[in-house]
Amino acid sequence: MDNAANKLEGITLKSGWLVKKKIEKYDNQTGSIFSVCYKAEKNGVTCFLKAFDFSKFFMLHAGKSAMEVLNEMSSAYLYEEKLSNFCKNKHVKKVAFVIEAGQEIVNGYAINIVPYLIFELADGDVRKKLTISKNLDYAWRLKSLHDVAIGLNQLHKINVMHQDLKPSNILVFSDECKIGDLGRSLCNDIDSPLRNISFSGDFNHAPPEILYNYYDPDLNKRAYAADCYLLGSLIVFYFSGFSMNALLIKHIEDCFSWPKWTGSFTELEPYLEHAFSKALKEFEHNIDNIEIKKGTLELVEYLCNPIPAKRGHPKSIASIGSNYSLERFVSMLATLQKKAEVMVTHG
Amino acid sequence: MANLNINKNRNMIPNWRSFGKSVILGELDSCNKNNAPRIVTSIDEYIIDWKVNGTLVHASELLSAAIVNNLRNDINVIEAAKFILNNSKNANYSHISTAKMILSGISSIDIKSDDITRIEILNDQIDNDIANIKRKITDTKLLLRKYPTNPILYTELSRYYSIIGNEKKAIEAMKIALHFSKDNRFILRCATRLFTHYGNPTNDYIDYIHKILVNSIATQYDPWLTSAEISLSGLKGVSSKNVKKGIELATSKNIMPAHISELSSALATIELSHGNRKKSRSFFENALISPNDNTLAQVEWAMQKDKSLIREKIDFSQKYNYEAESLKYFNEQKYELSVFYSARWFIDMPYSIRSLLFGSYISSNFLKDQKKSIILLQAGLKGHQNDPKLINNLAYALSLDGKPNEALIELNKIKYNSILDSETKACVIATEGLANYRLGNEDDGRAMYLKALEITKSINNETLNRLALLNLAREEIRINSKYISNIIDTVKKIPEFLSEPEVVLLKKEVLDQFEVNINKTRK
């Protein structure tokens, strides 16, 4: 579509960034349909520019007034920038931050204002890496997951709940992986436009309690539980190519699936757990190495339990504090990563 | 004397099948008519990603989104599934199994057919089934090591143990399932059946499960469980506090008819036992709007008591309605079919021997086909080795089939101390009497029949008392005994109730035979 956000190529922005080649949709763009992405360069450093596309916003929010749409979009833009700075100032690592934010006027369009955010440029998202390296060793996968767990844990420590952890949001850099896209995150210290909805991330990956419309009214509990599930689901994806939701719905009887079930969540729990057992069994089939299998299975079992009250590390559940603390999972992933590295070293 | 009183009261105790079968029967669906809160999520971006990148990873990501959103028929999704199968060399287990699932359109539930086409192959089928059950026990125990809090697995394990007659382990496994889930329909219904199945005066099983049902919050709103509680109260001979609630649920417009069928049947049964024929009919009619196999069997049972109770034509198209079919064909005096369906009924619910007792009873008494009866009973004994009722009926059929020695060998397997009810004791003694008659030991045979008559009289079981007398008379006629005239005088006094067709039939046979013998003597 002909609009301002699509016409930035070759322009030097007021902020001094030279907008270079448009990045065609192949990386890190699921969930980014409101934006157009470019490479941008300043002082010899190439970065990633995300230009917000107002026209898409209008298209997707048919029925809303122009002011409402503009307001929503500006809130989203400002929130992402603010949250990114908040995390950066709290010294969070393993998260891709906004390097710069600004807006550009491009004349000749009905909506001529293009707000943009500039991020570090990644090699791609994890799907690309998993594709290129079909025989990717366990050590790399576990190192990547360890990075993600560290990042997520750090976010949790400053009361930020990512909510949109999924393969397309895991960015691969030369020697590490980082979590991208804080746009759907919730933060206790910054007023978020997304606080009043049940789940702000991609519903394809949403935890079962959200899909069944049963969730804790306490936003924090709900959101931390969701992040836990999303981290587990990511582990499932790294080894099977599927989300945990996909494996769950594959094994749950049709009458209990979220599009069909109209009963209570309590009634459903045994059926969900039964399907979960079968999903875990399928997950196991995708990993050859016994030690890695055992470790990852344990992680997924704890992180992805479909019953929010049973989710989390058993020791965290049994002790005072949040069930959804990620500390133990970070350690477990570190241990597994080491084991996998030893395996690589010893052939 | 064969042990079965077919007019025994029947309560709407839930049937117990595997988890998969219960799902297929729709017994675990949610009850209310509301639609599920449908969350519509677009998979367009995953389609774009797949189209642009065309890799295995993007294909599986699209498949993920498609199955999560129930959009399996999308052309792009089908293409992605085909792509995975074409690149299966690089694909993993989940890739391949999911792609196949998408392309075949088949869900992961796989219920193997376990039916038979004729009774003669029943024993082979049961041998296979028992071998399978033993394998399933091992598999389930392995799974439970990994998922030790999964109540469905414990329920399945309990069922497997009950099929091979291991009461202790079946009860143990079910108690664990209940520990993990006290309000779940599937588990509570299965538990109700199990504890009722093994309940007897020496244990507290029925009280145990009744208490759990009464205390479960689900009994208050789930008609399947309200029905189980009301029926269990009926079995215990006490009034249920949930009858009012049950009527409310059974007449609710918010619950789909299939979910209130058992409850309506349970209420109909109560009304029938109170003599309220009109109310009973009304509840049965409600139950028959969308009946399950249990309801159909209950209706057939009720029709044995009152043939005109239900006027409308009954739809017998339900799955696994073998008990109902068996009862229906019996009521229609189509005994061959009735026996055949009793065998299918047993294969469907092999933890219970009622099906086989019923089938062998018809085979022995109405078809006079002892060989068929023997097949049925031997099939039952494969899983329930020491069951005195099965052994007794087998010995009865063997004696009538001219194998009294084999009958006595079977009877010797019975541990008399394990027989808890006087009815079975009386039957076993009578059957031993029959075997003795057939071996030429008339005095012993007669003494045993007299003992059986004494027991049946002391427990006021008139049907068994009449059957003992008729069996004795038949044997006395066979040996042309000097006592026969006195016995026949008593036989002639037996009233002919339609509700006791076996008594009516045997009385006729005895009197006919007596006439034949008299005529022979005169000639």
Coordinates of C-alpha atoms in Angstrom, one line a residue, chain A:
Chain A
M1 CA 0.0 0.0 0.0
D2 CA 1.2 3.5 -0.8
N3 CA 1.7 5.3 2.4
A4 CA 4.3 7.3 4.2
A5 CA 5.8 4.5 6.3
N6 CA 6.6 2.6 3.1
K7 CA 8.5 5.5 1.6
L8 CA 11.4 6.0 3.9
E9 CA 14.1 4.3 1.8
G10 CA 16.9 6.7 1.0
I11 CA 15.7 9.4 3.3
T12 CA 18.0 10.8 6.0
L13 CA 15.9 11.4 9.0
K14 CA 16.0 14.5 11.2
S15 CA 17.7 12.4 13.8
G16 CA 20.6 11.8 11.3
W17 CA 19.8 8.2 10.5
L18 CA 20.1 7.3 6.8
V19 CA 17.2 4.9 6.0
K20 CA 18.6 2.2 3.8
K21 CA 17.1 -1.0 2.4
K22 CA 13.6 -2.0 3.4
I23 CA 13.7 -5.4 5.2
E24 CA 11.3 -7.7 3.4
K25 CA 9.2 -9.8 5.6
Y26 CA 11.3 -12.8 6.6
D27 CA 12.5 -12.1 10.1
N28 CA 11.0 -11.0 13.3
Q29 CA 7.8 -9.7 11.8
T30 CA 5.1 -11.9 13.0
G31 CA 3.1 -9.5 15.2
S32 CA 4.5 -6.5 13.5
I33 CA 1.9 -5.8 10.9
F34 CA 1.5 -2.3 12.1
S35 CA 5.1 -1.5 11.1
V36 CA 7.4 -1.4 8.1
C37 CA 11.1 -2.3 8.8
Y38 CA 14.3 -0.9 7.4
K39 CA 18.0 -1.0 7.9
A40 CA 19.3 2.4 9.0
E41 CA 22.8 3.7 9.4
K42 CA 24.4 6.4 11.5
N43 CA 28.1 6.9 12.3
G44 CA 29.0 3.7 10.6
V45 CA 26.6 1.6 12.7
T46 CA 23.8 -0.2 11.0
C47 CA 20.6 -0.7 13.0
F48 CA 17.0 -1.8 12.6
L49 CA 14.3 0.8 12.1
K50 CA 10.7 0.1 12.8
A51 CA 8.4 2.6 11.2
F52 CA 4.8 2.6 12.6
D53 CA 2.2 2.4 9.8
F54 CA -0.8 4.5 10.7
S55 CA -2.8 3.4 7.7
K56 CA -2.6 -0.3 8.9
F57 CA -3.9 0.9 12.2
F58 CA -6.9 2.4 10.5
M59 CA -7.5 -0.7 8.5
L60 CA -7.4 -3.0 11.5
H61 CA -9.5 -0.8 13.7
A62 CA -12.4 -0.2 11.4
G63 CA -15.3 1.3 13.3
K64 CA -13.1 3.4 15.6
S65 CA -12.8 7.1 15.2
A66 CA -9.6 8.5 13.7
M67 CA -8.8 10.2 17.1
E68 CA -9.2 6.9 18.9
V69 CA -7.0 5.1 16.4
L70 CA -4.3 7.8 16.6
N71 CA -4.5 7.8 20.3
E72 CA -4.1 4.0 20.5
M73 CA -1.2 4.0 18.1
S74 CA 0.6 6.9 19.8
S75 CA 0.1 5.2 23.2
A76 CA 1.6 2.0 21.8
Y77 CA 4.6 3.8 20.3
L78 CA 5.2 5.9 23.4
Y79 CA 4.8 2.9 25.7
E80 CA 7.3 0.8 23.9
E81 CA 9.8 3.6 23.9
K82 CA 9.3 4.4 27.6
L83 CA 9.4 0.7 28.6
S84 CA 12.5 0.1 26.6
N85 CA 14.3 3.0 28.4
F86 CA 13.0 1.8 31.7
C87 CA 14.5 -1.6 31.2
K88 CA 17.7 -0.2 29.8
N89 CA 18.1 2.1 32.8
K90 CA 17.6 -0.9 35.1
H91 CA 20.6 -2.6 33.4
V92 CA 18.6 -5.5 31.9
K93 CA 20.6 -7.6 29.5
K94 CA 19.5 -10.0 26.8
V95 CA 16.7 -7.8 25.7
A96 CA 16.9 -5.7 22.5
F97 CA 16.3 -2.1 23.4
V98 CA 15.2 1.0 21.5
I99 CA 18.3 2.9 20.6
E100 CA 16.5 5.9 19.5
A101 CA 12.9 7.1 18.9
G102 CA 11.6 9.8 16.7
Q103 CA 9.1 10.8 14.1
E104 CA 9.4 12.0 10.5
I105 CA 7.1 14.0 8.3
V106 CA 6.9 12.6 4.8
N107 CA 5.0 15.0 2.6
G108 CA 2.5 14.0 0.0
Y109 CA 0.4 11.5 2.0
A110 CA -2.9 11.9 3.9
I111 CA -1.2 10.7 7.0
N112 CA 2.2 12.1 6.6
I113 CA 3.7 11.5 10.1
V114 CA 5.8 8.4 10.6
P115 CA 6.8 7.6 14.2
Y116 CA 9.8 5.2 14.3
L117 CA 11.9 3.3 16.7
I118 CA 15.5 2.2 16.1
F119 CA 16.9 -1.0 17.5
E120 CA 20.1 -3.0 17.3
L121 CA 20.2 -5.0 14.2
A122 CA 20.1 -8.8 14.8
D123 CA 21.3 -11.5 12.4
G124 CA 17.7 -12.7 12.3
D125 CA 15.2 -14.3 14.5
V126 CA 15.6 -17.8 15.9
R127 CA 13.5 -19.4 13.2
K128 CA 16.1 -18.5 10.6
K129 CA 18.9 -20.0 12.7
L130 CA 16.9 -23.1 13.3
T131 CA 16.2 -23.4 9.6
I132 CA 19.8 -22.8 8.4
S133 CA 21.2 -25.2 10.9
K134 CA 19.0 -28.2 10.7
N135 CA 21.5 -30.2 12.6
L136 CA 21.9 -27.4 15.1
D137 CA 23.6 -28.9 18.1
Y138 CA 21.8 -29.0 21.5
A139 CA 24.4 -26.7 23.0
W140 CA 23.4 -23.8 20.7
R141 CA 19.7 -24.3 21.4
L142 CA 20.3 -24.5 25.1
K143 CA 22.6 -21.5 25.1
S144 CA 19.9 -19.5 23.2
L145 CA 17.2 -20.7 25.6
H146 CA 19.5 -19.9 28.6
D147 CA 19.9 -16.3 27.2
V148 CA 16.2 -15.9 26.8
A149 CA 15.6 -17.2 30.4
I150 CA 18.1 -14.8 31.8
G151 CA 16.5 -11.9 29.9
L152 CA 13.0 -12.9 31.0
N153 CA 14.1 -13.4 34.6
Q154 CA 15.7 -9.9 34.6
L155 CA 12.5 -8.4 33.2
H156 CA 10.5 -10.1 36.0
K157 CA 12.9 -8.8 38.6
I158 CA 12.0 -5.2 37.5
N159 CA 8.3 -6.1 37.4
V160 CA 8.1 -6.3 33.6
M161 CA 6.1 -9.2 32.1
H162 CA 6.9 -9.7 28.5
Q163 CA 3.7 -11.6 27.4
D164 CA 4.8 -12.1 23.8
L165 CA 7.7 -14.5 24.0
K166 CA 7.6 -16.5 20.8
P167 CA 10.1 -17.6 18.2
S168 CA 9.8 -14.5 16.0
N169 CA 10.7 -12.4 19.1
I170 CA 13.9 -14.2 19.8
L171 CA 16.7 -12.3 18.1
V172 CA 19.9 -13.9 17.2
F173 CA 23.1 -11.8 17.4
S174 CA 26.6 -13.1 16.7
D175 CA 27.3 -14.5 20.2
E176 CA 24.0 -14.3 22.0
C177 CA 20.3 -14.2 21.8
K178 CA 18.0 -11.4 23.0
I179 CA 14.4 -11.0 23.6
G180 CA 12.8 -8.6 21.2
D181 CA 9.6 -6.6 21.0
L182 CA 8.6 -5.2 24.4
G183 CA 5.5 -3.7 22.8
R184 CA 3.1 -6.1 24.3
S185 CA 4.7 -6.2 27.7
L186 CA 3.2 -5.1 31.0
C187 CA 5.0 -3.2 33.6
N188 CA 3.9 -2.4 37.1
D189 CA 5.8 0.9 37.1
I190 CA 4.5 2.3 33.8
D191 CA 0.9 2.7 32.9
S192 CA 0.3 0.4 30.1
P193 CA -2.5 0.7 27.5
L194 CA -2.8 -3.1 27.6
R195 CA -3.5 -3.6 31.3
N196 CA -7.2 -4.1 31.0
I197 CA -7.1 -7.1 28.6
S198 CA -6.8 -10.7 29.6
F199 CA -3.7 -11.3 27.6
S200 CA -1.7 -8.8 25.5
G201 CA 0.5 -11.2 23.5
D202 CA -0.2 -13.4 20.5
F203 CA -3.2 -15.7 21.3
N204 CA -1.7 -18.5 19.2
H205 CA 0.8 -18.9 22.0
A206 CA -1.5 -17.9 24.9
P207 CA -1.6 -20.2 27.9
P208 CA -4.6 -22.5 28.1
E209 CA -6.3 -20.6 31.0
I210 CA -6.5 -17.6 28.7
L211 CA -7.9 -19.6 25.8
Y212 CA -10.5 -21.1 28.1
N213 CA -11.3 -17.7 29.4
Y214 CA -10.4 -18.7 32.9
Y215 CA -7.7 -16.6 34.5
D216 CA -6.7 -15.0 37.7
P217 CA -8.1 -11.6 38.2
D218 CA -4.8 -10.6 39.7
L219 CA -2.9 -9.2 36.7
N220 CA 0.5 -9.9 38.1
K221 CA -0.2 -13.6 38.9
R222 CA -1.9 -14.0 35.5
A223 CA 0.9 -12.3 33.6
Y224 CA 3.8 -14.1 35.3
A225 CA 2.0 -17.4 34.9
A226 CA 1.7 -16.6 31.2
D227 CA 5.4 -15.7 30.8
C228 CA 6.3 -19.0 32.5
Y229 CA 4.1 -20.9 30.0
L230 CA 5.5 -19.0 27.0
L231 CA 9.1 -19.8 28.1
G232 CA 8.2 -23.5 28.3
S233 CA 6.4 -23.3 24.9
L234 CA 9.6 -21.7 23.4
I235 CA 11.6 -24.7 24.6
V236 CA 9.1 -27.0 23.0
F237 CA 9.4 -25.1 19.8
Y238 CA 13.2 -25.2 19.8
F239 CA 13.1 -29.0 19.9
S240 CA 9.9 -29.9 18.1
G241 CA 9.1 -27.0 15.8
F242 CA 5.7 -26.7 17.5
S243 CA 4.2 -24.6 20.2
M244 CA 3.0 -26.2 23.4
N245 CA -0.6 -25.2 22.5
A246 CA -0.2 -27.1 19.2
L247 CA 0.9 -30.3 21.0
L248 CA -1.8 -29.8 23.7
I249 CA -4.7 -29.4 21.2
K250 CA -3.3 -32.3 19.2
H251 CA -3.8 -34.6 22.2
I252 CA -6.8 -33.2 23.9
E253 CA -10.1 -34.7 22.9
D254 CA -12.2 -32.4 20.7
C255 CA -15.0 -31.9 23.2
F256 CA -12.4 -30.5 25.7
S257 CA -10.7 -28.2 23.3
W258 CA -11.0 -24.4 23.8
P259 CA -13.3 -23.8 20.9
K260 CA -15.7 -26.4 22.2
W261 CA -15.6 -26.5 26.0
T262 CA -18.3 -24.6 27.9
G263 CA -17.9 -26.1 31.3
S264 CA -15.8 -24.8 34.2
F265 CA -12.0 -24.9 34.2
T266 CA -12.0 -27.1 37.4
E267 CA -14.0 -29.8 35.6
L268 CA -11.6 -29.6 32.7
E269 CA -8.4 -29.8 34.8
P270 CA -8.0 -33.6 34.8
Y271 CA -8.6 -33.8 31.0
L272 CA -6.1 -31.0 30.4
E273 CA -3.5 -32.7 32.5
H274 CA -4.1 -36.0 30.7
A275 CA -3.6 -34.3 27.3
F276 CA -0.5 -32.6 28.7
S277 CA 1.0 -36.0 29.7
K278 CA 0.4 -37.1 26.1
A279 CA 1.8 -33.9 24.7
L280 CA 5.0 -34.3 26.8
K281 CA 5.3 -37.8 25.5
E282 CA 5.2 -36.5 22.0
F283 CA 7.7 -33.8 22.8
E284 CA 10.2 -36.5 24.2
H285 CA 10.1 -38.2 20.8
N286 CA 11.9 -35.3 19.2
I287 CA 15.0 -35.5 21.4
D288 CA 17.6 -38.3 20.9
N289 CA 20.0 -37.6 23.7
I290 CA 18.7 -39.1 27.0
E291 CA 20.2 -36.5 29.3
I292 CA 19.0 -33.5 27.3
K293 CA 15.7 -35.2 26.9
K294 CA 15.3 -35.7 30.7
G295 CA 16.3 -32.1 31.5
T296 CA 14.2 -30.4 28.8
L297 CA 11.2 -32.5 29.6
E298 CA 11.5 -31.5 33.2
L299 CA 11.7 -27.9 32.3
V300 CA 8.6 -28.1 30.0
E301 CA 6.7 -30.1 32.5
Y302 CA 7.2 -27.4 35.2
L303 CA 6.9 -24.4 32.9
C304 CA 4.0 -25.4 30.8
N305 CA 1.6 -27.1 33.2
P306 CA -1.8 -26.2 31.9
I307 CA -3.1 -25.6 35.4
P308 CA -1.7 -22.2 36.5
A309 CA -1.7 -23.2 40.2
K310 CA 0.6 -26.2 39.3
R311 CA 2.9 -24.2 37.0
G312 CA 6.4 -23.4 38.1
H313 CA 9.2 -25.2 39.8
P314 CA 7.9 -27.6 42.5
K315 CA 10.3 -26.0 45.0
S316 CA 9.0 -22.6 44.2
I317 CA 5.4 -23.8 44.5
A318 CA 6.2 -25.4 47.9
S319 CA 8.0 -22.3 49.3
I320 CA 6.9 -18.8 50.1
G321 CA 7.1 -16.4 47.2
S322 CA 6.0 -16.5 43.6
N323 CA 5.3 -19.9 42.0
Y324 CA 6.5 -18.4 38.8
S325 CA 10.0 -17.4 39.8
L326 CA 12.4 -18.2 36.9
E327 CA 15.6 -18.4 39.0
R328 CA 15.6 -22.2 39.1
F329 CA 14.9 -22.5 35.4
V330 CA 17.8 -20.3 34.6
S331 CA 20.1 -22.6 36.6
M332 CA 18.6 -25.7 35.1
L333 CA 19.1 -24.3 31.6
A334 CA 22.7 -23.4 32.5
T335 CA 23.4 -26.9 33.7
L336 CA 21.8 -28.4 30.6
Q337 CA 23.8 -26.1 28.3
K338 CA 27.0 -27.1 30.0
K339 CA 26.1 -30.8 29.6
A340 CA 25.4 -30.2 25.9
E341 CA 28.7 -28.3 25.5
V342 CA 30.6 -31.2 27.1
M343 CA 28.8 -33.5 24.6
V344 CA 30.0 -31.3 21.7
T345 CA 33.6 -31.2 23.0
H346 CA 33.7 -35.0 23.4
G347 CA 32.1 -35.5 20.0

